[in-house]
mmCIF file of C-alpha atoms in Angstrom:
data_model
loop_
_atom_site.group_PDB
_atom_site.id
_atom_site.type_symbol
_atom_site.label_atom_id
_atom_site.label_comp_id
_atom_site.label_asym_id
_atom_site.label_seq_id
_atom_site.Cartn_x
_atom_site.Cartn_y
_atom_site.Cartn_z
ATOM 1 C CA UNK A 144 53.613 -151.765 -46.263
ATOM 2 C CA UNK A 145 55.111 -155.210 -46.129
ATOM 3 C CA UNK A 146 53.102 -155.983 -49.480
ATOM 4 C CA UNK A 147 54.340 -153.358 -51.157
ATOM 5 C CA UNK A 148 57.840 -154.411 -50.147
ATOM 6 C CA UNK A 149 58.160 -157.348 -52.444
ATOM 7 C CA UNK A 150 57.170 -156.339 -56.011
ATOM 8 C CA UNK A 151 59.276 -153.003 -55.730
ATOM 9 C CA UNK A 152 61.812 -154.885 -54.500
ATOM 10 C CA UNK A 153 61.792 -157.478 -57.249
ATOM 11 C CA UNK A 154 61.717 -154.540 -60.122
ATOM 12 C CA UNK A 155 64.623 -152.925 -58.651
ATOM 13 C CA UNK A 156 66.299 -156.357 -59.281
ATOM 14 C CA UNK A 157 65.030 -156.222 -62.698
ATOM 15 C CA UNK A 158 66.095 -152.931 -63.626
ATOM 16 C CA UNK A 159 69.417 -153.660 -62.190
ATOM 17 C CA UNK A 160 69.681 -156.380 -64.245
ATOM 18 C CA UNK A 161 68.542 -154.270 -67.577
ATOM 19 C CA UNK A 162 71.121 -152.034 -66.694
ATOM 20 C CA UNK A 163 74.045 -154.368 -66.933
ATOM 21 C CA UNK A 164 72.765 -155.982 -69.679
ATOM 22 C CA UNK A 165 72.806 -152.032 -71.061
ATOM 23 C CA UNK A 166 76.190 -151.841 -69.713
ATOM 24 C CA UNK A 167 77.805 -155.207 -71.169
ATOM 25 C CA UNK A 168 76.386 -154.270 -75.115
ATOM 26 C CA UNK A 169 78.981 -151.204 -75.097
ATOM 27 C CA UNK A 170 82.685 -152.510 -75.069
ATOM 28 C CA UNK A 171 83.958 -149.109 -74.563
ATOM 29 C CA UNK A 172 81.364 -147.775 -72.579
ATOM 30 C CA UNK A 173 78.073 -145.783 -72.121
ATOM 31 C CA UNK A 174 77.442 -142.876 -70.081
ATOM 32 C CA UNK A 175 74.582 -142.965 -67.923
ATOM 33 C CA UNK A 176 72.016 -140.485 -70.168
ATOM 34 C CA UNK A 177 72.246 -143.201 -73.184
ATOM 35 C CA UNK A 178 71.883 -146.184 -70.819
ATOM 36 C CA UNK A 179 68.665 -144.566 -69.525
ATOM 37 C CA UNK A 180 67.660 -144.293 -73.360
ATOM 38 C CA UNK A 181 68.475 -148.026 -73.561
ATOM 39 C CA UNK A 182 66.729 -149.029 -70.743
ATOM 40 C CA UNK A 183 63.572 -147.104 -70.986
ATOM 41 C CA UNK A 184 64.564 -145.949 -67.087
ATOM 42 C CA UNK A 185 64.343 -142.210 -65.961
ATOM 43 C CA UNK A 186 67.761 -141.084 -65.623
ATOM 44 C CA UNK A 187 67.569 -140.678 -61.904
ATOM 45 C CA UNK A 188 66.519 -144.054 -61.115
ATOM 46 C CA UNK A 189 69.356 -145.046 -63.789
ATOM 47 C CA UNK A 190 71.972 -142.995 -61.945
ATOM 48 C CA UNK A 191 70.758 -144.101 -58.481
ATOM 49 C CA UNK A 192 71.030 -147.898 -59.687
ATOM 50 C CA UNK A 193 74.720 -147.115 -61.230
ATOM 51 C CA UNK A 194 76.308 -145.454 -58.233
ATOM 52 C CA UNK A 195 74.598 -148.665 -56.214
ATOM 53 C CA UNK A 196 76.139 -151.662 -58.806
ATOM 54 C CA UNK A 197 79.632 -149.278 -59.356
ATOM 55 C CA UNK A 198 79.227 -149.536 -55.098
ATOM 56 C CA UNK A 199 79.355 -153.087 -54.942
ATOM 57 C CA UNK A 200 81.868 -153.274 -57.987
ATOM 58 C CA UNK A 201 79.613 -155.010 -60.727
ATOM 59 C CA UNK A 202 80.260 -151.473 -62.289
ATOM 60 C CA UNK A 203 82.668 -149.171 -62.990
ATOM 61 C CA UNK A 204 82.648 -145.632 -63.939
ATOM 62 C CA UNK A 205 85.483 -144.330 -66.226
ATOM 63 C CA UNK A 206 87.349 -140.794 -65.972
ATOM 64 C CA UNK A 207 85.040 -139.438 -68.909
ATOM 65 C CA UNK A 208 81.852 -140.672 -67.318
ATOM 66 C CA UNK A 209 80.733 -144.044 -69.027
ATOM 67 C CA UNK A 210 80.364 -147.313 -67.350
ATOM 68 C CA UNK A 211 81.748 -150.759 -68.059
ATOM 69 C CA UNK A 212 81.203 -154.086 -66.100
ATOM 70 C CA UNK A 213 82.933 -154.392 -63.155
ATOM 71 C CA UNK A 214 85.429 -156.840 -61.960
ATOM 72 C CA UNK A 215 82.835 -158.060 -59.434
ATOM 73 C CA UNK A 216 80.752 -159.776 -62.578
ATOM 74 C CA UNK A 217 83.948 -161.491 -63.960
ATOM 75 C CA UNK A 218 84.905 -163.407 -60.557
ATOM 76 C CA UNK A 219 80.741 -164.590 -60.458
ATOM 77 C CA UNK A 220 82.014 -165.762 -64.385
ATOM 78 C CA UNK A 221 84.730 -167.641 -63.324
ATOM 79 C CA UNK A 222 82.762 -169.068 -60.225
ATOM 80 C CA UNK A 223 80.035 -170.203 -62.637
ATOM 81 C CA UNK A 224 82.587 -171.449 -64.790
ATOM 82 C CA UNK A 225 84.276 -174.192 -61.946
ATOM 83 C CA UNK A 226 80.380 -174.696 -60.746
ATOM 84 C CA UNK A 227 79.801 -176.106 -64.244
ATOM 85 C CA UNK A 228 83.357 -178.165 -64.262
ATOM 86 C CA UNK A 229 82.208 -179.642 -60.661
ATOM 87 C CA UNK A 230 78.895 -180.777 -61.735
ATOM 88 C CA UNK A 231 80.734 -182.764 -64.809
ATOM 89 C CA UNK A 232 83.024 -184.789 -61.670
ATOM 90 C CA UNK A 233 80.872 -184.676 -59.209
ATOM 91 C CA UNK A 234 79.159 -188.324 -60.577
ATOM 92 C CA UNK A 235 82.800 -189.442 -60.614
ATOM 93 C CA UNK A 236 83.115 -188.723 -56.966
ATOM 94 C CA UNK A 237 79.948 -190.422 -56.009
ATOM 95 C CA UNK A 238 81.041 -193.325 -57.902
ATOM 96 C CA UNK A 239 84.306 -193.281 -55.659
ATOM 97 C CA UNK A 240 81.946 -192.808 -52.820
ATOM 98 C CA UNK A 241 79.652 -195.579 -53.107
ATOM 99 C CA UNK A 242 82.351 -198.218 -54.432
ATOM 100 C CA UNK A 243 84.940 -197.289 -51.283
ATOM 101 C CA UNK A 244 81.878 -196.735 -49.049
ATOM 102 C CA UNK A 245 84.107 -193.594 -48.190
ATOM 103 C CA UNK A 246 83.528 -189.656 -48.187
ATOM 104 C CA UNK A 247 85.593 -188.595 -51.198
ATOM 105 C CA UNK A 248 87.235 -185.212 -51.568
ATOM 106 C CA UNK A 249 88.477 -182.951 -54.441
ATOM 107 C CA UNK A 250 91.020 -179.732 -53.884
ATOM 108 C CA UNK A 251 92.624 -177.464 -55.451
ATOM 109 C CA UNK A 252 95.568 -175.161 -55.104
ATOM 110 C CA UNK A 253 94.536 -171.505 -55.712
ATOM 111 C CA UNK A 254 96.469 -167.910 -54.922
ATOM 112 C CA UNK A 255 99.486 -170.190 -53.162
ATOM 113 C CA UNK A 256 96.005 -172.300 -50.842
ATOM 114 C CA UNK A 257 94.944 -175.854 -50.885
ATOM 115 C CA UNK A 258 91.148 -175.029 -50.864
ATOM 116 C CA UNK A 259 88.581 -177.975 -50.837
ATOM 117 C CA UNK A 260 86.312 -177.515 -53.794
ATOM 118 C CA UNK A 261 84.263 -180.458 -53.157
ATOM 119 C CA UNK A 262 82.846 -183.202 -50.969
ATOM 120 C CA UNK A 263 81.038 -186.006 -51.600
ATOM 121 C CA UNK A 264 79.534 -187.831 -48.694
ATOM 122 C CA UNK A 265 76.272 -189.960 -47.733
ATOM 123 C CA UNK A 266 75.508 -192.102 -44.520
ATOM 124 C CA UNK A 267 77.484 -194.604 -45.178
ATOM 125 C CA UNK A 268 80.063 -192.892 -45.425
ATOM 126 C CA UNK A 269 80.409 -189.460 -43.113
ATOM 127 C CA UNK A 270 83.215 -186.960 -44.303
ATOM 128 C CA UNK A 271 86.142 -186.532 -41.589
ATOM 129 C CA UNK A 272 85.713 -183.971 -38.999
ATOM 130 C CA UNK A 273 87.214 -180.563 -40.696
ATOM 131 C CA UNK A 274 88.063 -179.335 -36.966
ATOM 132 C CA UNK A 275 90.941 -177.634 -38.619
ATOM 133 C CA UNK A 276 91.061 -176.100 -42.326
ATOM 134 C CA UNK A 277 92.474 -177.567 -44.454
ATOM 135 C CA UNK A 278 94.177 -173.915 -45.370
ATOM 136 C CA UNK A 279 96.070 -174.682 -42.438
ATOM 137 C CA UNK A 280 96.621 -178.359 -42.722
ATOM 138 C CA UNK A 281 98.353 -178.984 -45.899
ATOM 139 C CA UNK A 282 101.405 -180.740 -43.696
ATOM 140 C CA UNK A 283 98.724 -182.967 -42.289
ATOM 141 C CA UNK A 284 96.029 -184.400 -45.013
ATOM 142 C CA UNK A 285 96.712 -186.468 -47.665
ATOM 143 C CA UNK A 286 95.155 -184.516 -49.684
ATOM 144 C CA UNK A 287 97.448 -181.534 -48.738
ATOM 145 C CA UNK A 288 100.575 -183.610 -49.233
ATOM 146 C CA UNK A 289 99.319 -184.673 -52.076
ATOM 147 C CA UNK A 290 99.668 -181.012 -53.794
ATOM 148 C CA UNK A 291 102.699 -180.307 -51.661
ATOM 149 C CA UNK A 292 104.416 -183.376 -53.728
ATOM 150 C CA UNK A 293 103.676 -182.054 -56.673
ATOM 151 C CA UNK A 294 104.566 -178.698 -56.507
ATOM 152 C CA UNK A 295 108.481 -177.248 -57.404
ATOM 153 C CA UNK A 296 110.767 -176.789 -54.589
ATOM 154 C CA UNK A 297 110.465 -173.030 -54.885
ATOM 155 C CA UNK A 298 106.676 -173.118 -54.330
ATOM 156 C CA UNK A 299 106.701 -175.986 -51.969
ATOM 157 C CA UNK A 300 109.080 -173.918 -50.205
ATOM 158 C CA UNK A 301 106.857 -170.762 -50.208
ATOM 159 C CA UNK A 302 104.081 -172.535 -49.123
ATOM 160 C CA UNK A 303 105.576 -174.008 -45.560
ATOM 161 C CA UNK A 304 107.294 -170.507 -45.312
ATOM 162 C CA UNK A 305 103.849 -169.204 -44.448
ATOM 163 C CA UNK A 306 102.320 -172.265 -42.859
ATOM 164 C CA UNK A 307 103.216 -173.757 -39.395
ATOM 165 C CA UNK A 308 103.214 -177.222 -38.866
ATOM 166 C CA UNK A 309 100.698 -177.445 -36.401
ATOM 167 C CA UNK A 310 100.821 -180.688 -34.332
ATOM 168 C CA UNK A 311 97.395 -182.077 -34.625
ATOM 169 C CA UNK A 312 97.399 -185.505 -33.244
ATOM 170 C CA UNK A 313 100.427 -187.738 -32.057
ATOM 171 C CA UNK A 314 101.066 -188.920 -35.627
ATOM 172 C CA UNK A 315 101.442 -185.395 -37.417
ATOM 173 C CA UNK A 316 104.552 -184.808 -38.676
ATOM 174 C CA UNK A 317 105.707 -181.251 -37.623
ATOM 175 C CA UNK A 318 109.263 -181.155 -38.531
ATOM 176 C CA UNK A 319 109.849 -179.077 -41.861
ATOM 177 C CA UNK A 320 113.002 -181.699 -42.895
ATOM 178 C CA UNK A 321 110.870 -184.566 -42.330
ATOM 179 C CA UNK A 322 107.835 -183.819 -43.859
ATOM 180 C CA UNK A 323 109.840 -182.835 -47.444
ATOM 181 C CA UNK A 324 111.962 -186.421 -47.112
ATOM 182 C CA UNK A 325 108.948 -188.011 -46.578
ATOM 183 C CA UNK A 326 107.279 -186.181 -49.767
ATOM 184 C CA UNK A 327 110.477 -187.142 -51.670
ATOM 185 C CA UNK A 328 110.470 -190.954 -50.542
ATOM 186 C CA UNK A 329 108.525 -192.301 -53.174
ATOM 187 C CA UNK A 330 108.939 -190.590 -56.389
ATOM 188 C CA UNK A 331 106.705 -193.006 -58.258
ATOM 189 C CA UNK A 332 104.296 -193.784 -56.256
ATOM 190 C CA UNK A 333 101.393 -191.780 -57.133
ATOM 191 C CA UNK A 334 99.182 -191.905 -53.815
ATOM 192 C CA UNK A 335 99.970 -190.143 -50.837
ATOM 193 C CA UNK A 336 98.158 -191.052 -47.271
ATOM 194 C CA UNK A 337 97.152 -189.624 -44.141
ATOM 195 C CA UNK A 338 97.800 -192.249 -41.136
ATOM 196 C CA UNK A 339 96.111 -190.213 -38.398
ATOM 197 C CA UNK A 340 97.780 -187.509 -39.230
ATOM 198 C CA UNK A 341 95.015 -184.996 -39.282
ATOM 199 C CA UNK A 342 92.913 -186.607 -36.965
ATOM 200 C CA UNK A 343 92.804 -189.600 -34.718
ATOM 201 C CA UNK A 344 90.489 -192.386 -36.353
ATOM 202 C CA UNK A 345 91.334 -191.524 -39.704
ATOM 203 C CA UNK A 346 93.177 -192.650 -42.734
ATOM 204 C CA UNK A 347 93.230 -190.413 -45.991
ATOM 205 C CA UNK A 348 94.680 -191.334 -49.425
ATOM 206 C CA UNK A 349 94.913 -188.903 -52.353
ATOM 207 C CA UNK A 350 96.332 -188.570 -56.111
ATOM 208 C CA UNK A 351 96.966 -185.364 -57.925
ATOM 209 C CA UNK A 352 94.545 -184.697 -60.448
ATOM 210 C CA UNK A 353 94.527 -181.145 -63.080
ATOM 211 C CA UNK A 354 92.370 -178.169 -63.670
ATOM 212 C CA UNK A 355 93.810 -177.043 -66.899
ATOM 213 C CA UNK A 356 97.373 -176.010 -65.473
ATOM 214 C CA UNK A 357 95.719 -175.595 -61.835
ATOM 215 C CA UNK A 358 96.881 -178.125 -59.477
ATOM 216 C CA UNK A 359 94.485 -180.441 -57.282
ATOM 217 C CA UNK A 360 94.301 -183.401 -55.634
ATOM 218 C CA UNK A 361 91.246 -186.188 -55.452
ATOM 219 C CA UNK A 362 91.211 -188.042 -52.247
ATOM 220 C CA UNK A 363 88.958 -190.348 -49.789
ATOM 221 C CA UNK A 364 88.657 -190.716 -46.377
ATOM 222 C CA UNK A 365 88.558 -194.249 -44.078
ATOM 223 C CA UNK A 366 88.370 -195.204 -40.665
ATOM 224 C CA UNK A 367 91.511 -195.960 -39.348
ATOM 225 C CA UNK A 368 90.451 -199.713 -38.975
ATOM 226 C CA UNK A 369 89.721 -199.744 -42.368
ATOM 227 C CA UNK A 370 93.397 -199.018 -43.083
ATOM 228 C CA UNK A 371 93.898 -202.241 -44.766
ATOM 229 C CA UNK A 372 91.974 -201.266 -47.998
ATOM 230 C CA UNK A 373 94.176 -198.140 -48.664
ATOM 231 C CA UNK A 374 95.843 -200.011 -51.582
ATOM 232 C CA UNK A 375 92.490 -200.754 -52.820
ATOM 233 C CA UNK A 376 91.499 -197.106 -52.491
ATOM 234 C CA UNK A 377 94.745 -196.070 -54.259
ATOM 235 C CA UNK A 378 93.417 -198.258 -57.400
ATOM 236 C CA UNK A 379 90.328 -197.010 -57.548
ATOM 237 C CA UNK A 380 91.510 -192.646 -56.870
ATOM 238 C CA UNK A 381 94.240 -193.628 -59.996
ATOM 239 C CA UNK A 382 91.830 -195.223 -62.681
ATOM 240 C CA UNK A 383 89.324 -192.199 -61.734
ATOM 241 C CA UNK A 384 92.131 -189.746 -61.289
ATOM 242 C CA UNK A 385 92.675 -189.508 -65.441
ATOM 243 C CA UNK A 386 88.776 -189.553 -65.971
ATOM 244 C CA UNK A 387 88.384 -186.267 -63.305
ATOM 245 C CA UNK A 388 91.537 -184.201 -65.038
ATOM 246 C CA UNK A 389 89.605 -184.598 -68.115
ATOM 247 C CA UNK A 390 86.621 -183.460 -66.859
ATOM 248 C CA UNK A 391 87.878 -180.421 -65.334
ATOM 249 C CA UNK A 392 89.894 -179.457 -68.048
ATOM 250 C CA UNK A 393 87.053 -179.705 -70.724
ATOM 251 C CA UNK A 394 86.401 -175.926 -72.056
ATOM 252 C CA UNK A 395 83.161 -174.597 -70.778
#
């Protein structure tokens, strides 16, 4: 039985994949009866594999009875899409890496979240300890402030509206007025850092960098006693800062 398992198994992928590629050559649509003809499938194994792949939403079936993709296959697009823009930076952060012998991070800020996208670590130099998500530590990271600087007041504002400011070590700063006059202290200074304020033993420093018109922010992380090379880190995150947007932004 278990022999038998694998091979059907692996045509069912196959014909699923036939299908779509049925599926995707007709703008409009295709009813199930011509995609069968297309595939060289019976028509009950075609309808079986549409009602699965409408199911799961890499399908969908219109009122008179044809199929189009689904919206399922455009979000694996797009995901392929920043895949392909991370591999062109990710060399960028290992060069941050290796020259700051520190973990370096990239973020970005999607549907109103700072999300970490990607990070680049080794032995010599561990990430910091994500005990708490970064979703819910914008108020806290460097990285986090980093996109909270940048954004307009009316988004900045909609953003702590649904975020508490958690108190995560003595240093974090959990007062709503405080954290935006500290944001707004230094207008021209690029880098933003973390003194502990996420977690105790720590020191973060980021710069905003650009997906297209998609806000992130490109950050490392020290030991606290390496606090005294922060201004060398900030250097280093602003001459690669440029050289990441236009990496990201490149058209696929």
């Amino acid at each position: 039985m278990g022999a038998q398992e694998g091979p059907t198994l692996i045509t069912s992928v196959q014909r699923a994949f036939r299908l779509l590629e049925a599926v995707g050559a007709h703008e409009g649509g295709a009813p199930a009866k011509q995609l069968a003809r297309e595939t060289g499938l019976a028509l009950a194994t075609t309808y079986h594999l549409l009602r699965t792949l409408a199911h799961d939403g890499y399908v969908r079936k219109l009122e008179d009875g044809s199929y189009v993709l689904g919206e399922k296959l455009g979000v694996l697009h797009d995901a392929s899409g920043t895949q392909a823009l991370l591999s062109r930076v990710r060399p960028m952060l290992g060069s941050l890496r290796d020259h700051l012998s520190a973990a370096a991070y990239l973020t970005f800020y999607e549907d109103g979240e700072i999300r970490v996208a990607e990070i680049v670590d080794g032995p010599q130099a561990p990430r910091a300890e994500l005990w708490v998500g970064f979703e819910d530590a914008g108020h806290a990271t460097a990285l986090g402030k980093c996109v909270l600087r940048e954004l307009d007041d009316e988004a900045r504002q909609e953003y702590l509206s649904r975020h508490s400011l958690a108190d995560l070590t003595p240093r974090t700063i959990t007062h709503r007025g405080e954290l935006l006059r500290r944001l707004d202290a230094f207008p021209d200074d690029r880098a933003v850092t973390d003194l502990e304020e996420y977690s105790l033993g720590t020191v973060c420093v980021a710069v905003p960098v650009y997906r297209g018109d998609t806000l992130g922010s490109l950050g490392v992380s020290l030991r606290a006693d390496r606090s005294s090379t922060i201004q060398v880190a900030s250097a280093r995150l602003l001459a690669a800062a440029n050289r990441v947007t236009r990496g990201l932004s490149l058209t696929i």
